[in-house]
Amino acid sequence: MTDDTIVVVEDLVKRYNGFAAVDGVSFDIKRGEIFGLLGPNGAGKSTIISILCCLLKATSGRVVIDGFDIGRNANNIKKIIGVVPQEISLYHTLTARENLRFYGRIYGLSGKTLKNRIEALLEMVGLTDRADDLLEGYSGGMKRRINIAVALLHNPRILFLDEPSTGVDPQSRKRIYDTIQDLNRQGTTVLLTTHQMEDAEKLCHRIAIVDKGKLIALDTLERLLELVGESDIIQVMAKEIPPASVESIRQIDEVQKVSMDGGIMTIQLVRGRESLAGIVDRLISGGTKVESISIKEPDLETLFLHLTGTKLRR
Ligand SMILES: Nc1ncnc2c1ncn2[C@@H]1O[C@H](COP(=O)(O)OP(=O)(O)OP(=O)(O)O)[C@@H](O)[C@H]1O
Ligand SMILES: [Mg+2]
């Protein structure tokens, strides 16, 4: 472990009755980094983050956070981490300010220190003017922002966020992005999980792609997109796609993969634009009633399809 590494995860495994929800995952997080775990529902993201937050015990593997081993020094770790869980954990019959005061006392803060901290955090998440309203009247996005403020009360070195933008309106999402970036600029290391490409693309310095308990790629967005190489994705929506039509598309030299999902045919191929006319010809002569056809430049969705043959948003 070098000085600029703050989190080390080695061969992490978590089994539930024999089922491996996390199946031998290893990665490092650098100090000052925003690191993302991206993957579809059930990939194992919450399980990984819960183990790192000391909320769940691993079956095997090693986790070291800022020099502390999770098996032996969980109490030291809890002092330096902040946790924003996937499920909101706030008191709905209290106001935002009262929730912050309650959790602040649990962290051992009081008096002027606590008051100043609460005001600064309310300002940071943009909810100062709603601070005396009961939580039950808050939108999902506003509750999430208060949950982030709660996680920051004790000024943690590392912030863990499980799906920070799920179920959040666009305005709150932007505010959450700004908050995470501000904190990071001030030196906080961030680990977040998401199944939304946008979170990973806009926020993360490095992205680990997780599927079925395994880490299948890890790099910066730019380098991950290079893995897709020359591939493009063409999507065809149609009322009816006869099997012969699918087969004739598979025969085209440039085509790498064809998958069907309901009335949508996804074609992965090289030099998509050049092959488009040929594809349309074959579809029509094969009896496909095309409703629309679109071509996508490589993004994380394309990469996921490229690596796993399935879609990220299932
Ligand atoms: N307590 C549990 N008992 C049994 N199986 C579990 C338990 N918790 C999670 N799992 C299983 O482990 C797998 C990983 O779940 P996990 O919640 O980590 O996924 P996730 O990537 O966070 O998904 P999501 O995007 O839906 O939040 C899933 O198949 C899930 O059903
Ligand atoms: Mg989850």
mmCIF file of C-alpha atoms and ligand atoms in Angstrom:
data_model
loop_
_atom_site.group_PDB
_atom_site.id
_atom_site.type_symbol
_atom_site.label_atom_id
_atom_site.label_comp_id
_atom_site.label_asym_id
_atom_site.label_seq_id
_atom_site.Cartn_x
_atom_site.Cartn_y
_atom_site.Cartn_z
ATOM 1 C CA MET A 1 0.000 0.000 0.000
ATOM 2 C CA THR A 2 1.495 3.321 -1.076
ATOM 3 C CA ASP A 3 0.915 6.611 0.744
ATOM 4 C CA ASP A 4 -1.612 7.806 -1.774
ATOM 5 C CA THR A 5 -3.768 4.682 -1.368
ATOM 6 C CA ILE A 6 -6.565 5.108 1.180
ATOM 7 C CA VAL A 7 -8.649 1.972 0.578
ATOM 8 C CA VAL A 8 -7.358 -1.505 -0.261
ATOM 9 C CA VAL A 9 -9.772 -4.316 -1.092
ATOM 10 C CA GLU A 10 -8.271 -7.746 -1.742
ATOM 11 C CA ASP A 11 -10.125 -10.809 -2.953
ATOM 12 C CA LEU A 12 -13.338 -9.868 -1.170
ATOM 13 C CA VAL A 13 -15.994 -12.576 -0.986
ATOM 14 C CA LYS A 14 -19.489 -12.490 0.540
ATOM 15 C CA ARG A 15 -21.679 -15.581 0.390
ATOM 16 C CA TYR A 16 -25.327 -15.870 1.368
ATOM 17 C CA ASN A 17 -26.147 -19.543 1.908
ATOM 18 C CA GLY A 18 -23.538 -20.539 -0.620
ATOM 19 C CA PHE A 19 -24.547 -17.873 -3.198
ATOM 20 C CA ALA A 20 -21.613 -15.545 -3.900
ATOM 21 C CA ALA A 21 -23.062 -12.001 -3.946
ATOM 22 C CA VAL A 22 -19.434 -10.741 -4.040
ATOM 23 C CA ASP A 23 -17.082 -13.143 -5.727
ATOM 24 C CA GLY A 24 -13.388 -12.254 -5.360
ATOM 25 C CA VAL A 25 -13.310 -8.466 -5.827
ATOM 26 C CA SER A 26 -10.040 -6.475 -5.563
ATOM 27 C CA PHE A 27 -9.389 -2.747 -6.031
ATOM 28 C CA ASP A 28 -7.565 0.235 -4.511
ATOM 29 C CA ILE A 29 -8.892 3.750 -4.013
ATOM 30 C CA LYS A 30 -6.452 6.661 -4.109
ATOM 31 C CA ARG A 31 -6.551 9.453 -1.564
ATOM 32 C CA GLY A 32 -8.607 12.339 -2.954
ATOM 33 C CA GLU A 33 -10.315 10.242 -5.603
ATOM 34 C CA ILE A 34 -14.004 9.923 -6.525
ATOM 35 C CA PHE A 35 -14.312 6.199 -7.187
ATOM 36 C CA GLY A 36 -17.467 4.618 -8.609
ATOM 37 C CA LEU A 37 -18.846 1.087 -8.519
ATOM 38 C CA LEU A 38 -21.156 0.831 -11.535
ATOM 39 C CA GLY A 39 -23.348 -2.165 -12.207
ATOM 40 C CA PRO A 40 -26.915 -3.411 -12.742
ATOM 41 C CA ASN A 41 -29.381 -4.397 -9.987
ATOM 42 C CA GLY A 42 -28.098 -7.270 -7.917
ATOM 43 C CA ALA A 43 -24.470 -6.871 -9.076
ATOM 44 C CA GLY A 44 -23.229 -6.759 -5.475
ATOM 45 C CA LYS A 45 -22.577 -3.012 -5.108
ATOM 46 C CA SER A 46 -24.468 -2.498 -1.827
ATOM 47 C CA THR A 47 -22.893 -5.644 -0.416
ATOM 48 C CA ILE A 48 -19.380 -4.333 -1.184
ATOM 49 C CA ILE A 49 -20.054 -0.859 0.220
ATOM 50 C CA SER A 50 -21.758 -2.287 3.353
ATOM 51 C CA ILE A 51 -18.670 -4.386 4.096
ATOM 52 C CA LEU A 52 -16.394 -1.357 3.653
ATOM 53 C CA CYS A 53 -18.634 0.651 6.006
ATOM 54 C CA CYS A 54 -18.336 -2.057 8.673
ATOM 55 C CA LEU A 55 -22.088 -2.752 8.476
ATOM 56 C CA LEU A 56 -21.701 -6.268 7.094
ATOM 57 C CA LYS A 57 -19.077 -8.972 7.664
ATOM 58 C CA ALA A 58 -17.278 -10.422 4.653
ATOM 59 C CA THR A 59 -16.993 -14.183 4.183
ATOM 60 C CA SER A 60 -13.319 -13.745 3.276
ATOM 61 C CA GLY A 61 -10.844 -11.233 1.886
ATOM 62 C CA ARG A 62 -8.946 -8.229 3.200
ATOM 63 C CA VAL A 63 -10.034 -4.601 3.544
ATOM 64 C CA VAL A 64 -7.722 -1.845 4.793
ATOM 65 C CA ILE A 65 -9.005 1.720 5.194
ATOM 66 C CA ASP A 66 -6.490 4.474 5.892
ATOM 67 C CA GLY A 67 -4.134 1.926 7.410
ATOM 68 C CA PHE A 68 -6.770 0.213 9.573
ATOM 69 C CA ASP A 69 -7.691 -3.415 8.962
ATOM 70 C CA ILE A 70 -11.465 -3.873 8.922
ATOM 71 C CA GLY A 71 -11.312 -7.170 10.833
ATOM 72 C CA ARG A 72 -9.349 -5.723 13.753
ATOM 73 C CA ASN A 73 -9.846 -1.928 13.739
ATOM 74 C CA ALA A 74 -13.481 -1.336 12.760
ATOM 75 C CA ASN A 75 -13.885 1.241 15.542
ATOM 76 C CA ASN A 76 -11.059 3.391 14.159
ATOM 77 C CA ILE A 77 -12.549 3.119 10.686
ATOM 78 C CA LYS A 78 -16.032 4.200 11.810
ATOM 79 C CA LYS A 79 -14.583 7.502 13.088
ATOM 80 C CA ILE A 80 -13.133 8.518 9.732
ATOM 81 C CA ILE A 81 -15.905 7.424 7.370
ATOM 82 C CA GLY A 82 -19.290 8.926 6.526
ATOM 83 C CA VAL A 83 -22.056 6.686 5.185
ATOM 84 C CA VAL A 84 -25.069 7.545 3.036
ATOM 85 C CA PRO A 85 -27.092 4.321 2.747
ATOM 86 C CA GLN A 86 -29.321 3.345 -0.194
ATOM 87 C CA GLU A 87 -32.377 3.505 2.096
ATOM 88 C CA ILE A 88 -33.052 6.878 3.706
ATOM 89 C CA SER A 89 -32.551 6.734 7.480
ATOM 90 C CA LEU A 90 -34.100 9.892 8.923
ATOM 91 C CA TYR A 91 -36.870 10.737 11.402
ATOM 92 C CA HIS A 92 -39.891 11.896 9.430
ATOM 93 C CA THR A 93 -41.600 13.516 12.407
ATOM 94 C CA LEU A 94 -38.607 15.782 13.058
ATOM 95 C CA THR A 95 -37.461 18.780 11.025
ATOM 96 C CA ALA A 96 -34.217 18.664 9.006
ATOM 97 C CA ARG A 97 -32.420 20.776 11.610
ATOM 98 C CA GLU A 98 -33.683 18.507 14.431
ATOM 99 C CA ASN A 99 -32.500 15.396 12.547
ATOM 100 C CA LEU A 100 -29.047 16.932 12.169
ATOM 101 C CA ARG A 101 -28.967 17.931 15.836
ATOM 102 C CA PHE A 102 -29.993 14.396 16.882
ATOM 103 C CA TYR A 103 -27.304 12.688 14.797
ATOM 104 C CA GLY A 104 -24.720 15.342 15.707
ATOM 105 C CA ARG A 105 -25.159 14.492 19.410
ATOM 106 C CA ILE A 106 -24.648 10.796 18.592
ATOM 107 C CA TYR A 107 -21.323 11.796 17.038
ATOM 108 C CA GLY A 108 -20.480 13.617 20.294
ATOM 109 C CA LEU A 109 -20.888 17.148 18.937
ATOM 110 C CA SER A 110 -22.650 19.848 20.967
ATOM 111 C CA GLY A 111 -23.047 23.580 21.598
ATOM 112 C CA LYS A 112 -21.686 26.135 19.161
ATOM 113 C CA THR A 113 -19.569 23.587 17.272
ATOM 114 C CA LEU A 114 -22.664 21.521 16.456
ATOM 115 C CA LYS A 115 -24.764 24.583 15.607
ATOM 116 C CA ASN A 116 -22.143 25.978 13.223
ATOM 117 C CA ARG A 117 -21.599 22.601 11.615
ATOM 118 C CA ILE A 118 -25.344 22.142 11.029
ATOM 119 C CA GLU A 119 -25.696 25.584 9.419
ATOM 120 C CA ALA A 120 -22.676 24.990 7.163
ATOM 121 C CA LEU A 121 -24.011 21.593 6.049
ATOM 122 C CA LEU A 122 -27.538 22.897 5.406
ATOM 123 C CA GLU A 123 -25.949 25.583 3.250
ATOM 124 C CA MET A 124 -23.813 23.015 1.444
ATOM 125 C CA VAL A 125 -26.787 20.804 0.482
ATOM 126 C CA GLY A 126 -28.896 23.883 -0.338
ATOM 127 C CA LEU A 127 -31.682 23.379 2.220
ATOM 128 C CA THR A 128 -31.183 26.235 4.707
ATOM 129 C CA ASP A 129 -34.567 27.768 3.860
ATOM 130 C CA ARG A 130 -36.403 24.434 4.404
ATOM 131 C CA ALA A 131 -34.480 23.431 7.543
ATOM 132 C CA ASP A 132 -37.404 23.893 9.948
ATOM 133 C CA ASP A 133 -39.899 21.868 7.873
ATOM 134 C CA LEU A 134 -40.766 18.321 8.929
ATOM 135 C CA LEU A 135 -38.992 15.639 6.887
ATOM 136 C CA GLU A 136 -42.326 14.023 5.976
ATOM 137 C CA GLY A 137 -42.989 16.934 3.599
ATOM 138 C CA TYR A 138 -39.635 16.573 1.823
ATOM 139 C CA SER A 139 -39.175 15.088 -1.663
ATOM 140 C CA GLY A 140 -36.976 11.980 -2.080
ATOM 141 C CA GLY A 141 -34.149 14.141 -3.412
ATOM 142 C CA MET A 142 -34.320 16.569 -0.493
ATOM 143 C CA LYS A 143 -34.274 13.689 2.016
ATOM 144 C CA ARG A 144 -31.227 12.273 0.257
ATOM 145 C CA ARG A 145 -29.499 15.670 0.601
ATOM 146 C CA ILE A 146 -30.227 15.740 4.357
ATOM 147 C CA ASN A 147 -28.922 12.160 4.591
ATOM 148 C CA ILE A 148 -25.682 13.356 2.970
ATOM 149 C CA ALA A 149 -25.477 16.245 5.481
ATOM 150 C CA VAL A 150 -25.923 13.734 8.350
ATOM 151 C CA ALA A 151 -23.065 11.616 7.001
ATOM 152 C CA LEU A 152 -20.807 14.683 6.973
ATOM 153 C CA LEU A 153 -21.449 15.915 10.533
ATOM 154 C CA HIS A 154 -18.216 14.483 11.942
ATOM 155 C CA ASN A 155 -16.161 15.696 8.960
ATOM 156 C CA PRO A 156 -15.167 12.263 7.605
ATOM 157 C CA ARG A 157 -12.056 11.640 5.517
ATOM 158 C CA ILE A 158 -13.920 9.195 3.297
ATOM 159 C CA LEU A 159 -17.545 9.397 2.212
ATOM 160 C CA PHE A 160 -19.426 6.277 1.097
ATOM 161 C CA LEU A 161 -22.611 6.859 -0.912
ATOM 162 C CA ASP A 162 -24.864 3.994 -1.998
ATOM 163 C CA GLU A 163 -26.877 5.108 -5.063
ATOM 164 C CA PRO A 164 -26.793 8.861 -4.306
ATOM 165 C CA SER A 165 -29.010 9.837 -7.235
ATOM 166 C CA THR A 166 -31.582 7.024 -7.368
ATOM 167 C CA GLY A 167 -35.145 8.314 -7.038
ATOM 168 C CA VAL A 168 -33.906 11.890 -7.049
ATOM 169 C CA ASP A 169 -35.376 14.777 -9.077
ATOM 170 C CA PRO A 170 -33.032 16.544 -11.562
ATOM 171 C CA GLN A 171 -32.635 19.641 -9.363
ATOM 172 C CA SER A 172 -31.585 17.600 -6.312
ATOM 173 C CA ARG A 173 -29.351 15.475 -8.502
ATOM 174 C CA LYS A 174 -27.424 18.533 -9.640
ATOM 175 C CA ARG A 175 -27.141 19.737 -6.047
ATOM 176 C CA ILE A 176 -25.872 16.287 -4.954
ATOM 177 C CA TYR A 177 -23.277 16.302 -7.754
ATOM 178 C CA ASP A 178 -22.134 19.802 -6.710
ATOM 179 C CA THR A 179 -21.913 18.767 -3.045
ATOM 180 C CA ILE A 180 -19.851 15.672 -3.845
ATOM 181 C CA GLN A 181 -17.507 17.684 -6.071
ATOM 182 C CA ASP A 182 -17.112 20.500 -3.504
ATOM 183 C CA LEU A 183 -16.277 18.002 -0.764
ATOM 184 C CA ASN A 184 -13.834 16.226 -3.005
ATOM 185 C CA ARG A 185 -12.094 19.500 -3.845
ATOM 186 C CA GLN A 186 -11.673 20.035 -0.101
ATOM 187 C CA GLY A 187 -9.879 16.673 0.118
ATOM 188 C CA THR A 188 -12.586 14.109 0.929
ATOM 189 C CA THR A 189 -12.200 10.739 -0.792
ATOM 190 C CA VAL A 190 -15.492 9.435 -2.179
ATOM 191 C CA LEU A 191 -16.722 5.939 -2.976
ATOM 192 C CA LEU A 192 -20.131 5.763 -4.599
ATOM 193 C CA THR A 193 -22.209 2.996 -6.120
ATOM 194 C CA THR A 194 -24.614 3.549 -8.960
ATOM 195 C CA HIS A 195 -26.462 1.835 -11.746
ATOM 196 C CA GLN A 196 -26.759 5.137 -13.604
ATOM 197 C CA MET A 197 -24.187 5.843 -16.269
ATOM 198 C CA GLU A 198 -24.619 9.580 -15.776
ATOM 199 C CA ASP A 199 -23.363 9.460 -12.168
ATOM 200 C CA ALA A 200 -20.266 7.549 -13.210
ATOM 201 C CA GLU A 201 -19.563 9.723 -16.251
ATOM 202 C CA LYS A 202 -20.068 13.093 -14.543
ATOM 203 C CA LEU A 203 -18.496 12.404 -11.162
ATOM 204 C CA CYS A 204 -15.991 9.583 -11.052
ATOM 205 C CA HIS A 205 -12.247 9.819 -11.610
ATOM 206 C CA ARG A 206 -12.177 6.027 -11.942
ATOM 207 C CA ILE A 207 -14.992 3.567 -12.485
ATOM 208 C CA ALA A 208 -15.122 -0.120 -11.529
ATOM 209 C CA ILE A 209 -17.751 -2.050 -13.459
ATOM 210 C CA VAL A 210 -19.353 -4.802 -11.388
ATOM 211 C CA ASP A 211 -21.554 -7.626 -12.645
ATOM 212 C CA LYS A 212 -22.732 -10.778 -10.856
ATOM 213 C CA GLY A 213 -20.385 -10.236 -7.931
ATOM 214 C CA LYS A 214 -17.282 -9.765 -10.076
ATOM 215 C CA LEU A 215 -15.302 -6.717 -11.089
ATOM 216 C CA ILE A 216 -15.154 -6.871 -14.871
ATOM 217 C CA ALA A 217 -13.333 -3.611 -15.704
ATOM 218 C CA LEU A 218 -11.680 -0.746 -13.826
ATOM 219 C CA ASP A 219 -10.271 2.451 -15.274
ATOM 220 C CA THR A 220 -10.897 6.110 -16.101
ATOM 221 C CA LEU A 221 -13.914 6.820 -18.318
ATOM 222 C CA GLU A 222 -11.653 7.626 -21.278
ATOM 223 C CA ARG A 223 -9.705 4.373 -21.010
ATOM 224 C CA LEU A 224 -12.850 2.304 -20.452
ATOM 225 C CA LEU A 225 -14.351 3.749 -23.617
ATOM 226 C CA GLU A 226 -11.184 2.821 -25.506
ATOM 227 C CA LEU A 227 -11.954 -0.807 -24.611
ATOM 228 C CA VAL A 228 -15.039 -0.573 -26.792
ATOM 229 C CA GLY A 229 -12.636 0.266 -29.607
ATOM 230 C CA GLU A 230 -14.189 0.854 -32.963
ATOM 231 C CA SER A 231 -17.529 -0.628 -31.965
ATOM 232 C CA ASP A 232 -20.811 1.162 -32.557
ATOM 233 C CA ILE A 233 -24.268 0.109 -31.514
ATOM 234 C CA ILE A 234 -27.258 0.161 -33.839
ATOM 235 C CA GLN A 235 -30.675 -0.299 -32.294
ATOM 236 C CA VAL A 236 -33.662 -1.313 -34.363
ATOM 237 C CA MET A 237 -37.207 -1.085 -33.036
ATOM 238 C CA ALA A 238 -39.735 -3.106 -34.973
ATOM 239 C CA LYS A 239 -43.220 -4.629 -34.657
ATOM 240 C CA GLU A 240 -41.947 -7.918 -35.958
ATOM 241 C CA ILE A 241 -38.408 -9.229 -36.488
ATOM 242 C CA PRO A 242 -38.384 -12.660 -38.233
ATOM 243 C CA PRO A 243 -35.538 -15.000 -37.155
ATOM 244 C CA ALA A 244 -34.278 -15.133 -40.751
ATOM 245 C CA SER A 245 -33.812 -11.378 -40.651
ATOM 246 C CA VAL A 246 -31.714 -11.644 -37.458
ATOM 247 C CA GLU A 247 -29.634 -14.394 -39.075
ATOM 248 C CA SER A 248 -28.962 -12.353 -42.208
ATOM 249 C CA ILE A 249 -27.686 -9.445 -40.068
ATOM 250 C CA ARG A 250 -25.331 -11.854 -38.244
ATOM 251 C CA GLN A 251 -23.819 -12.770 -41.636
ATOM 252 C CA ILE A 252 -22.532 -9.215 -42.241
ATOM 253 C CA ASP A 253 -18.725 -9.099 -41.802
ATOM 254 C CA GLU A 254 -18.683 -5.941 -39.654
ATOM 255 C CA VAL A 255 -21.293 -7.277 -37.207
ATOM 256 C CA GLN A 256 -19.861 -8.595 -33.919
ATOM 257 C CA LYS A 257 -22.965 -9.363 -31.898
ATOM 258 C CA VAL A 258 -26.743 -9.285 -32.331
ATOM 259 C CA SER A 259 -29.083 -9.478 -29.359
ATOM 260 C CA MET A 260 -32.865 -9.363 -29.128
ATOM 261 C CA ASP A 261 -34.889 -7.889 -26.284
ATOM 262 C CA GLY A 262 -38.628 -7.781 -26.980
ATOM 263 C CA GLY A 263 -39.119 -5.696 -30.114
ATOM 264 C CA ILE A 264 -35.626 -4.217 -29.948
ATOM 265 C CA MET A 265 -32.699 -5.617 -31.887
ATOM 266 C CA THR A 266 -29.273 -4.439 -30.723
ATOM 267 C CA ILE A 267 -26.447 -4.817 -33.213
ATOM 268 C CA GLN A 268 -22.856 -4.328 -32.127
ATOM 269 C CA LEU A 269 -20.571 -3.729 -35.069
ATOM 270 C CA VAL A 270 -17.521 -1.886 -36.373
ATOM 271 C CA ARG A 271 -17.918 1.115 -38.705
ATOM 272 C CA GLY A 272 -21.637 1.304 -37.966
ATOM 273 C CA ARG A 273 -22.376 4.267 -40.210
ATOM 274 C CA GLU A 274 -20.917 2.599 -43.298
ATOM 275 C CA SER A 275 -22.923 -0.589 -42.735
ATOM 276 C CA LEU A 276 -26.216 1.120 -41.942
ATOM 277 C CA ALA A 277 -27.646 1.043 -45.491
ATOM 278 C CA GLY A 278 -26.804 -2.667 -45.892
ATOM 279 C CA ILE A 279 -28.471 -3.471 -42.591
ATOM 280 C CA VAL A 280 -31.667 -1.617 -43.504
ATOM 281 C CA ASP A 281 -31.780 -3.486 -46.854
ATOM 282 C CA ARG A 282 -31.483 -6.877 -45.187
ATOM 283 C CA LEU A 283 -34.055 -6.036 -42.519
ATOM 284 C CA ILE A 284 -36.635 -4.963 -45.065
ATOM 285 C CA SER A 285 -36.041 -7.822 -47.486
ATOM 286 C CA GLY A 286 -36.183 -10.212 -44.507
ATOM 287 C CA GLY A 287 -39.691 -8.996 -43.670
ATOM 288 C CA THR A 288 -38.892 -6.821 -40.626
ATOM 289 C CA LYS A 289 -41.358 -3.976 -40.099
ATOM 290 C CA VAL A 290 -38.901 -1.320 -38.904
ATOM 291 C CA GLU A 291 -40.344 1.440 -36.709
ATOM 292 C CA SER A 292 -37.127 3.259 -35.911
ATOM 293 C CA ILE A 293 -33.400 2.792 -36.164
ATOM 294 C CA SER A 294 -30.695 4.644 -34.234
ATOM 295 C CA ILE A 295 -26.906 4.606 -34.000
ATOM 296 C CA LYS A 296 -25.107 5.198 -30.692
ATOM 297 C CA GLU A 297 -21.572 6.387 -30.085
ATOM 298 C CA PRO A 298 -19.650 4.341 -27.488
ATOM 299 C CA ASP A 299 -20.573 5.083 -23.867
ATOM 300 C CA LEU A 300 -20.553 3.054 -20.640
ATOM 301 C CA GLU A 301 -23.758 1.322 -21.719
ATOM 302 C CA THR A 302 -22.039 0.170 -24.925
ATOM 303 C CA LEU A 303 -19.050 -0.977 -22.909
ATOM 304 C CA PHE A 304 -21.244 -2.988 -20.549
ATOM 305 C CA LEU A 305 -22.970 -4.624 -23.510
ATOM 306 C CA HIS A 306 -19.563 -5.255 -25.071
ATOM 307 C CA LEU A 307 -18.224 -6.929 -21.902
ATOM 308 C CA THR A 308 -21.284 -8.899 -20.808
ATOM 309 C CA GLY A 309 -23.648 -9.147 -23.780
ATOM 310 C CA THR A 310 -26.448 -7.698 -21.629
ATOM 311 C CA LYS A 311 -27.777 -4.240 -20.907
ATOM 312 C CA LEU A 312 -26.823 -2.169 -17.867
ATOM 313 C CA ARG A 313 -30.429 -1.069 -17.307
ATOM 314 C CA ARG A 314 -32.272 -4.320 -16.882
HETATM 315 N N1 LIG B 1 -29.304 -10.513 3.120
HETATM 316 C C1 LIG B 1 -29.256 -11.179 1.963
HETATM 317 N N2 LIG B 1 -29.555 -12.491 1.886
HETATM 318 C C2 LIG B 1 -29.504 -13.174 0.728
HETATM 319 N N3 LIG B 1 -29.125 -12.628 -0.451
HETATM 320 C C3 LIG B 1 -28.811 -11.327 -0.458
HETATM 321 C C4 LIG B 1 -28.865 -10.523 0.744
HETATM 322 N N4 LIG B 1 -28.491 -9.263 0.423
HETATM 323 C C5 LIG B 1 -28.233 -9.260 -0.901
HETATM 324 N N5 LIG B 1 -28.420 -10.487 -1.440
HETATM 325 C C6 LIG B 1 -28.216 -10.878 -2.841
HETATM 326 O O1 LIG B 1 -26.900 -10.516 -3.230
HETATM 327 C C7 LIG B 1 -26.871 -9.987 -4.546
HETATM 328 C C8 LIG B 1 -26.231 -8.626 -4.530
HETATM 329 O O2 LIG B 1 -27.096 -7.720 -3.860
HETATM 330 P P1 LIG B 1 -26.727 -6.176 -3.672
HETATM 331 O O3 LIG B 1 -27.803 -5.557 -2.863
HETATM 332 O O4 LIG B 1 -25.333 -6.066 -3.185
HETATM 333 O O5 LIG B 1 -26.795 -5.666 -5.181
HETATM 334 P P2 LIG B 1 -26.711 -4.171 -5.744
HETATM 335 O O6 LIG B 1 -25.665 -4.191 -6.807
HETATM 336 O O7 LIG B 1 -26.549 -3.213 -4.641
HETATM 337 O O8 LIG B 1 -28.140 -4.003 -6.439
HETATM 338 P P3 LIG B 1 -29.097 -2.693 -6.539
HETATM 339 O O9 LIG B 1 -28.621 -1.942 -7.765
HETATM 340 O O10 LIG B 1 -30.441 -3.308 -6.780
HETATM 341 O O11 LIG B 1 -29.016 -1.911 -5.289
HETATM 342 C C9 LIG B 1 -28.302 -10.022 -5.045
HETATM 343 O O12 LIG B 1 -28.479 -11.186 -5.808
HETATM 344 C C10 LIG B 1 -29.121 -10.075 -3.778
HETATM 345 O O13 LIG B 1 -30.332 -10.741 -4.006
HETATM 346 MG MG MG B 2 -27.713 -1.643 -3.961
#
